[in-house]
GROMACS .gro file of C-alpha atoms in nm:
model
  258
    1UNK     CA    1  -4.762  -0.067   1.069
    2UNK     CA    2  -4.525  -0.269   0.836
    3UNK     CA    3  -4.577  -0.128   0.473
    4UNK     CA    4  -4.282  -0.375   0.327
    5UNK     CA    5  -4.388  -0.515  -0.004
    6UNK     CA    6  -4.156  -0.785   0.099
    7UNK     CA    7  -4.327  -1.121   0.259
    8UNK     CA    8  -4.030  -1.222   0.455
    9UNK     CA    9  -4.034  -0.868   0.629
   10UNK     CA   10  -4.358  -0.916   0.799
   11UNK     CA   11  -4.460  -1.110   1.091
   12UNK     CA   12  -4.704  -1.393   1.039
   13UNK     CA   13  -5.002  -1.196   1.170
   14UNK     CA   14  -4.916  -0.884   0.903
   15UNK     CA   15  -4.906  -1.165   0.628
   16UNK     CA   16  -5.181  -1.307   0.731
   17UNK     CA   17  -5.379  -1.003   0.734
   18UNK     CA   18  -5.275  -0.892   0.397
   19UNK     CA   19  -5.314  -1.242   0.282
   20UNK     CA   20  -5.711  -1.187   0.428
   21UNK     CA   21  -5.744  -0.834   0.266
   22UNK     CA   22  -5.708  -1.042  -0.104
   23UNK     CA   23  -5.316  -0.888  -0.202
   24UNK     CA   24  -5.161  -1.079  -0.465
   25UNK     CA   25  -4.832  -1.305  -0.406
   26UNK     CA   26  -4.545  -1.203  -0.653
   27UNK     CA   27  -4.237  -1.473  -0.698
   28UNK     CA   28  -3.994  -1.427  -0.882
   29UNK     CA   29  -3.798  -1.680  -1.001
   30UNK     CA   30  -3.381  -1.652  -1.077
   31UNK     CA   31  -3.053  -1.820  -1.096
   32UNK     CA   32  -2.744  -1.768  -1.003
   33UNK     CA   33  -2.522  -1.772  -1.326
   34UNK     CA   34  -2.242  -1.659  -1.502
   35UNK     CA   35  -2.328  -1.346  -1.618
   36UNK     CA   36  -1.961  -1.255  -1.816
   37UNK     CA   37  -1.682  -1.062  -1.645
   38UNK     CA   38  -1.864  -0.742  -1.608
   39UNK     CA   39  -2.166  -0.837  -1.405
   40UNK     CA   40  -2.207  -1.069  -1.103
   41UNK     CA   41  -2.355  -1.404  -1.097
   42UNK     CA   42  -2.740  -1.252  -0.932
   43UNK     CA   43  -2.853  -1.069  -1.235
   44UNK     CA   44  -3.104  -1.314  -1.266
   45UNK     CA   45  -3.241  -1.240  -0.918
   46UNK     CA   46  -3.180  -0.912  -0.909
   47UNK     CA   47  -3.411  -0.807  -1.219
   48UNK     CA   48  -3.691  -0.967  -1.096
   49UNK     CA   49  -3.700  -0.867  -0.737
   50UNK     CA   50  -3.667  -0.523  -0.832
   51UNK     CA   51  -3.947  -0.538  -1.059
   52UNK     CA   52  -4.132  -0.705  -0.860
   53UNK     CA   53  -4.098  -0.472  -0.576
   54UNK     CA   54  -4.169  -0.227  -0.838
   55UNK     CA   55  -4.473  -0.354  -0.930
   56UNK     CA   56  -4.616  -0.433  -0.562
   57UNK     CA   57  -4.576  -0.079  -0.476
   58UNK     CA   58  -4.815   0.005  -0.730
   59UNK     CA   59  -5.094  -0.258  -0.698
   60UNK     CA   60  -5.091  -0.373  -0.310
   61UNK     CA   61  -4.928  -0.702  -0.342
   62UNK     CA   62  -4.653  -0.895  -0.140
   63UNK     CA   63  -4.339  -1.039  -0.278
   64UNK     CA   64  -4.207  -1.400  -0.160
   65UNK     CA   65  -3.849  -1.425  -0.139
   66UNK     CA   66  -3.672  -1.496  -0.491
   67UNK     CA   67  -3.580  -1.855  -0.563
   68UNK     CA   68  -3.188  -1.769  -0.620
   69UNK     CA   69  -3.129  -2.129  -0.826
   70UNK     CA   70  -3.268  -2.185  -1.191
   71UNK     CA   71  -3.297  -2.487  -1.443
   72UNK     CA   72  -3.010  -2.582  -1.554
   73UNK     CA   73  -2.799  -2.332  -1.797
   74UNK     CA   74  -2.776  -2.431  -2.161
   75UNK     CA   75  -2.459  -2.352  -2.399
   76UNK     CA   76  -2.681  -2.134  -2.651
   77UNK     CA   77  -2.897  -1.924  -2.404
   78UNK     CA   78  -2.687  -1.897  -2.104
   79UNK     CA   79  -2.369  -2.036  -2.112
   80UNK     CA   80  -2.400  -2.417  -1.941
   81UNK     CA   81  -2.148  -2.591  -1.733
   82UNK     CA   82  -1.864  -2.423  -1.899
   83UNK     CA   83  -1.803  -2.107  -1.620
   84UNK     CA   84  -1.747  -2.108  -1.215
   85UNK     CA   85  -2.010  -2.040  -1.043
   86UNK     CA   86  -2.332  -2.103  -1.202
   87UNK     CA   87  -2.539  -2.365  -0.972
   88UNK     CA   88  -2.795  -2.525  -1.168
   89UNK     CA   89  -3.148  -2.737  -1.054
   90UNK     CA   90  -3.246  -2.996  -1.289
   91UNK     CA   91  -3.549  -2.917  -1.434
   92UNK     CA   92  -3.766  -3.205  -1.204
   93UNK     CA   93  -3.639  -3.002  -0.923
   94UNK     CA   94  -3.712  -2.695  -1.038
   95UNK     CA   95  -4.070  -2.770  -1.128
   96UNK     CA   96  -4.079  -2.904  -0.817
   97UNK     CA   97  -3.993  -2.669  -0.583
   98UNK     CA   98  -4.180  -2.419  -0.789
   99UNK     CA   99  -4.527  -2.655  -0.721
  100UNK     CA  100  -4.454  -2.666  -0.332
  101UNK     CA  101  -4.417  -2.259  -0.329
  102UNK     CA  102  -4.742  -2.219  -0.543
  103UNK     CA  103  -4.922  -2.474  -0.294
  104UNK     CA  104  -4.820  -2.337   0.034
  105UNK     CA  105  -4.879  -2.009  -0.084
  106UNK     CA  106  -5.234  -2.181  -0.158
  107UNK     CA  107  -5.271  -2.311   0.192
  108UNK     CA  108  -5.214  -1.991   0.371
  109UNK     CA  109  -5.483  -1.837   0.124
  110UNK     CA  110  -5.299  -1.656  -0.142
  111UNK     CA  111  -5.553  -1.673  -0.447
  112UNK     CA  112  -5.374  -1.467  -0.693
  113UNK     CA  113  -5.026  -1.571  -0.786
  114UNK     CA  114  -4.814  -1.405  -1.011
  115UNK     CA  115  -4.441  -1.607  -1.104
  116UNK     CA  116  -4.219  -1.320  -1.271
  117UNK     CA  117  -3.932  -1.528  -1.422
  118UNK     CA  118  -3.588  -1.384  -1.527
  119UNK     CA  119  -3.380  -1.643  -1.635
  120UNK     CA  120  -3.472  -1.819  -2.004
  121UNK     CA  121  -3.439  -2.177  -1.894
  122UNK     CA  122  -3.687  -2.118  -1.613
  123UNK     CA  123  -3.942  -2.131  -1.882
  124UNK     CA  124  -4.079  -2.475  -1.902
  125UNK     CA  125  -3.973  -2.598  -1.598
  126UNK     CA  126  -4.176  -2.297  -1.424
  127UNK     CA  127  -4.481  -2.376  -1.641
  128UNK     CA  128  -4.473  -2.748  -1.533
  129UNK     CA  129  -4.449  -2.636  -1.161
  130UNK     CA  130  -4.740  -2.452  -1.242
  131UNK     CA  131  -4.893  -2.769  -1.387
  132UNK     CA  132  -4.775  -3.010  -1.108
  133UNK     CA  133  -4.962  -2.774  -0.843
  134UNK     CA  134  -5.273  -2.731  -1.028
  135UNK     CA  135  -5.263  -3.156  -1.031
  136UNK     CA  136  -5.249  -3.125  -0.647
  137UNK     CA  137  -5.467  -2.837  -0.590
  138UNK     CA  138  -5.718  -2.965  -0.816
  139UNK     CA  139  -5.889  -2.772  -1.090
  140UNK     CA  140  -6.211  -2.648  -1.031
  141UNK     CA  141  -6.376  -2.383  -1.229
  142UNK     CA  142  -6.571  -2.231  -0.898
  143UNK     CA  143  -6.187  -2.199  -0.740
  144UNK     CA  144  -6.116  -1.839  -0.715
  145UNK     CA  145  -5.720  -1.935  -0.780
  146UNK     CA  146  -5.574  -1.748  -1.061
  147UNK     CA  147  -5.155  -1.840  -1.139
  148UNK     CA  148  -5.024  -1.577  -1.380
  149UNK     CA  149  -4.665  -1.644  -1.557
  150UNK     CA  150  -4.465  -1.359  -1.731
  151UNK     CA  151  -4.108  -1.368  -1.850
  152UNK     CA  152  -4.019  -0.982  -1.792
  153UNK     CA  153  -3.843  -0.943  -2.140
  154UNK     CA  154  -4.189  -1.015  -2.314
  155UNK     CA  155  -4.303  -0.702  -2.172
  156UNK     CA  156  -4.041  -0.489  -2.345
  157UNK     CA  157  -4.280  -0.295  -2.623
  158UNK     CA  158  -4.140  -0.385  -2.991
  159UNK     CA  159  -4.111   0.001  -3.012
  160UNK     CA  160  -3.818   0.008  -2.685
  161UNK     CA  161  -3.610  -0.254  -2.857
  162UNK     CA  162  -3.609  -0.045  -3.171
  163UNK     CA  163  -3.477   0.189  -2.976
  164UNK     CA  164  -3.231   0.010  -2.775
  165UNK     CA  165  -3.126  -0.180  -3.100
  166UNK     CA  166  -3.102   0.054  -3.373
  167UNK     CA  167  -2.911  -0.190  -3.568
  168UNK     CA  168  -3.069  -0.478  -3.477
  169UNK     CA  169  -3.239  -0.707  -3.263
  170UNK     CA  170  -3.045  -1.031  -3.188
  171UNK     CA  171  -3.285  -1.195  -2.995
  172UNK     CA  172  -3.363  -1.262  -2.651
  173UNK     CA  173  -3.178  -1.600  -2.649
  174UNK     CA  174  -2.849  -1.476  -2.725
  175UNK     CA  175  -2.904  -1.145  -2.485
  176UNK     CA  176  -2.746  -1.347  -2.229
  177UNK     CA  177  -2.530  -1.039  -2.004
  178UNK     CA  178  -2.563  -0.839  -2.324
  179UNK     CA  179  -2.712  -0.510  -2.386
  180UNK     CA  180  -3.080  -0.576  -2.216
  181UNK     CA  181  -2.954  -0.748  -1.887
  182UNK     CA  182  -2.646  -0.490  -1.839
  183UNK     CA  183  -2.845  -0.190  -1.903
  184UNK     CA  184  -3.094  -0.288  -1.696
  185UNK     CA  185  -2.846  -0.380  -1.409
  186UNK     CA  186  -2.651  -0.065  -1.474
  187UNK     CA  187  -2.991   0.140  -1.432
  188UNK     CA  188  -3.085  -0.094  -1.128
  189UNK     CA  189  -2.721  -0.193  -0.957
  190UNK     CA  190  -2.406  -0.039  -1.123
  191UNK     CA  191  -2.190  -0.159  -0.830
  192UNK     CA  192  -2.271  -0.490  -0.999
  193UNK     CA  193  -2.128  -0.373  -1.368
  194UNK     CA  194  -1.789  -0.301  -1.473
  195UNK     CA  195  -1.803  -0.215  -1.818
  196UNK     CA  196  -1.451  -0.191  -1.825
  197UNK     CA  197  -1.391  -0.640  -1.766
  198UNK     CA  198  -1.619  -0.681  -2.082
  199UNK     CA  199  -1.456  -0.877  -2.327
  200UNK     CA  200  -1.617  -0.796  -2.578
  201UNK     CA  201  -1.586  -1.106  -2.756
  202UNK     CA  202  -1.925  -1.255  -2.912
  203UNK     CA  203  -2.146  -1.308  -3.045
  204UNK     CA  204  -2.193  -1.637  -3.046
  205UNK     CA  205  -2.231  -1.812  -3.349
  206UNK     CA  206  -2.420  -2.139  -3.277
  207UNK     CA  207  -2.502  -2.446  -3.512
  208UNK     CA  208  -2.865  -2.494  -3.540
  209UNK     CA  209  -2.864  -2.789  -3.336
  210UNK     CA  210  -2.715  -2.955  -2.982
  211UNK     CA  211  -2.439  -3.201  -2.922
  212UNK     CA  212  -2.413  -3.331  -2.553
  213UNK     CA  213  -2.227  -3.386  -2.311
  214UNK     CA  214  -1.966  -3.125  -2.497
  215UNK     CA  215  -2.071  -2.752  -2.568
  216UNK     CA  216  -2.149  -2.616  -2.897
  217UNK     CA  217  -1.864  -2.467  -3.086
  218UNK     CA  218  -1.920  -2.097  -3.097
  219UNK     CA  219  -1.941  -1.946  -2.741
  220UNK     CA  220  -1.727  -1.681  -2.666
  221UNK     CA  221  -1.487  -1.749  -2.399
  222UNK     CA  222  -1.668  -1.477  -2.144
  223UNK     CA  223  -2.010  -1.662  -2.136
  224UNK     CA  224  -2.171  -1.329  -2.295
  225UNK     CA  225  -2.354  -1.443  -2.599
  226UNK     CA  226  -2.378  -1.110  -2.798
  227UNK     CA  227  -2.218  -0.787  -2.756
  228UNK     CA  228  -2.238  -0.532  -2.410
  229UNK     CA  229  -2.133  -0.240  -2.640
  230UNK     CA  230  -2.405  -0.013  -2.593
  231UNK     CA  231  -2.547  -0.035  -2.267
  232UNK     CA  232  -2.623   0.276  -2.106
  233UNK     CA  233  -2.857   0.288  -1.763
  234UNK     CA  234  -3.060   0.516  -1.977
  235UNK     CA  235  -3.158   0.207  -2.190
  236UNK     CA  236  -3.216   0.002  -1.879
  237UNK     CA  237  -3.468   0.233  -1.736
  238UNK     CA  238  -3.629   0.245  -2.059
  239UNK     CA  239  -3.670  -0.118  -2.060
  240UNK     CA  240  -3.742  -0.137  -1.671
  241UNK     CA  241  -4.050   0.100  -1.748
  242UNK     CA  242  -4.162  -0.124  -1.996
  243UNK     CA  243  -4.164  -0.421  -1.804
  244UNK     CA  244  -4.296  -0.258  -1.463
  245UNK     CA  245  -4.596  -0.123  -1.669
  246UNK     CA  246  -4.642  -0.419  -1.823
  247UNK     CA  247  -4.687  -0.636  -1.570
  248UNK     CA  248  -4.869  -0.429  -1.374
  249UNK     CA  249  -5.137  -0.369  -1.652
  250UNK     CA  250  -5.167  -0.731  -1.705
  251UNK     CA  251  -5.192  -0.831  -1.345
  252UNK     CA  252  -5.475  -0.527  -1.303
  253UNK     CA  253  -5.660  -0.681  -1.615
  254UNK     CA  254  -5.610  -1.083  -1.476
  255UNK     CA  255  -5.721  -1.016  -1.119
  256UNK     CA  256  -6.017  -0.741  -1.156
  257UNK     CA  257  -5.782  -0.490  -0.964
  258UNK     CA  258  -5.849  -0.089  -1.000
   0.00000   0.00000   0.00000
């Protein structure tokens, strides 16, 4: 018997089975993207696989593989087009792709669908997605589908950022490879940190508004938009409890589940 949380480790019959037996689908949804000079470019996919796995374990679900490409970056919550690397969707695609997953998911009879997102400007193009595949599926009340979207950073209790920011909270959008993503990443994958390439050299300071097609003044050179000083894997697992317990308590409330 096959006991992988993972979807693309089964054979169709196993998926189908599970898929029968009522287990909730997990995606999570990443980027690959500059992430400074201390982390690699699959922090974004990394975090939420891992909790996602996480979180599977626990309930009985299935995770579908991570979709590795994001919206496109922005200058003030991820860096842009400024740094190597980073390959971007545009936001139509996104969305799209995102509505094709949640449907064929659908057709093969996954009724509870949970999109775990960890990169920022995944937000609305993930909720449109969402959108787009309810316009397909249709959107009747006596349907026993049920979508849930989380961003795992909103599951970080006000009470752990105290405590991972004594000084200070600076805010999710400019935690871009800061404190949260390489604490996390050095609790999760410290072959992927090097402390020691951190530059050091935010944080940004934005204007309060956008000009295109050039970047704002005000990002650092490295693409980190606040400060890495500080991160300890001791801080990452206290925010990867968080988040894991979180979501887990959310999708147990959503779905009915024991």
């Amino acid at each position: 018997m096959n006991d992988s949380v993972f979807l693309s480790e089964l054979s169709w019959p196993e998926f189908a089975t599970r898929i029968k037996a009522g287990q909730p689908v997990m995606l999570p949804l990443g980027a690959t993207e500059q992430h400074g000079h201390h982390m690699a470019m699959n922090v974004d996919v990394v975090l939420p696989t891992a909790i996602c796995e996480r979180v599977a374990q626990r309930i009985g679900a299935l995770v579908a593989p991570t979709l590795p490409f994001g919206n496109r970056s922005q200058p003030r919550t991820g860096g842009g087009r400024s740094f190597s690397g980073t390959l971007n969707l545009t936001a139509a695609t996104h969305a799209a792709v995102v509505r094709d997953i949640v449907c064929e998911l659908y057709r093969h009879g996954a009724r509870r669908i949970v999109l775990v997102n960890g990169h920022y400007e995944n937000i609305w193009s993930s909720v449109e997605g969402i959108e787009l595949a309810l316009d397909t599926l249709g959107r009747d009340p006596n349907d026993t589908l049920a979508i849930l979207r989380i961003d795992h950073w909103d599951m970080v209790r006000p009470e752990t950022i105290a405590r991972v920011f004594p000084d200070g909270y600076p805010g999710i959008e400019l935690e871009h490879a800061s404190v949260i993503e390489t604490s996390m990443m050095m609790a999760l994958r410290p072959d992927l940190v090097d402390l020691s390439a951190a530059a050091n050299d935010g944080p940004a300071r934005f204007k309060p508004y956008d000009r295109y097609p050039a970047p704002p003044q005000g990002l650092p050179p490295s693409g980190v938009l606040s400060l890495t000083e500080g991160s300890t894997a001791e801080k990452g697992q206290w925010l990867l409890d968080d988040v894991v317990r979180g979501i887990e308590q959310a999708i147990r409330e959503e779905f009915g589940l024991e």
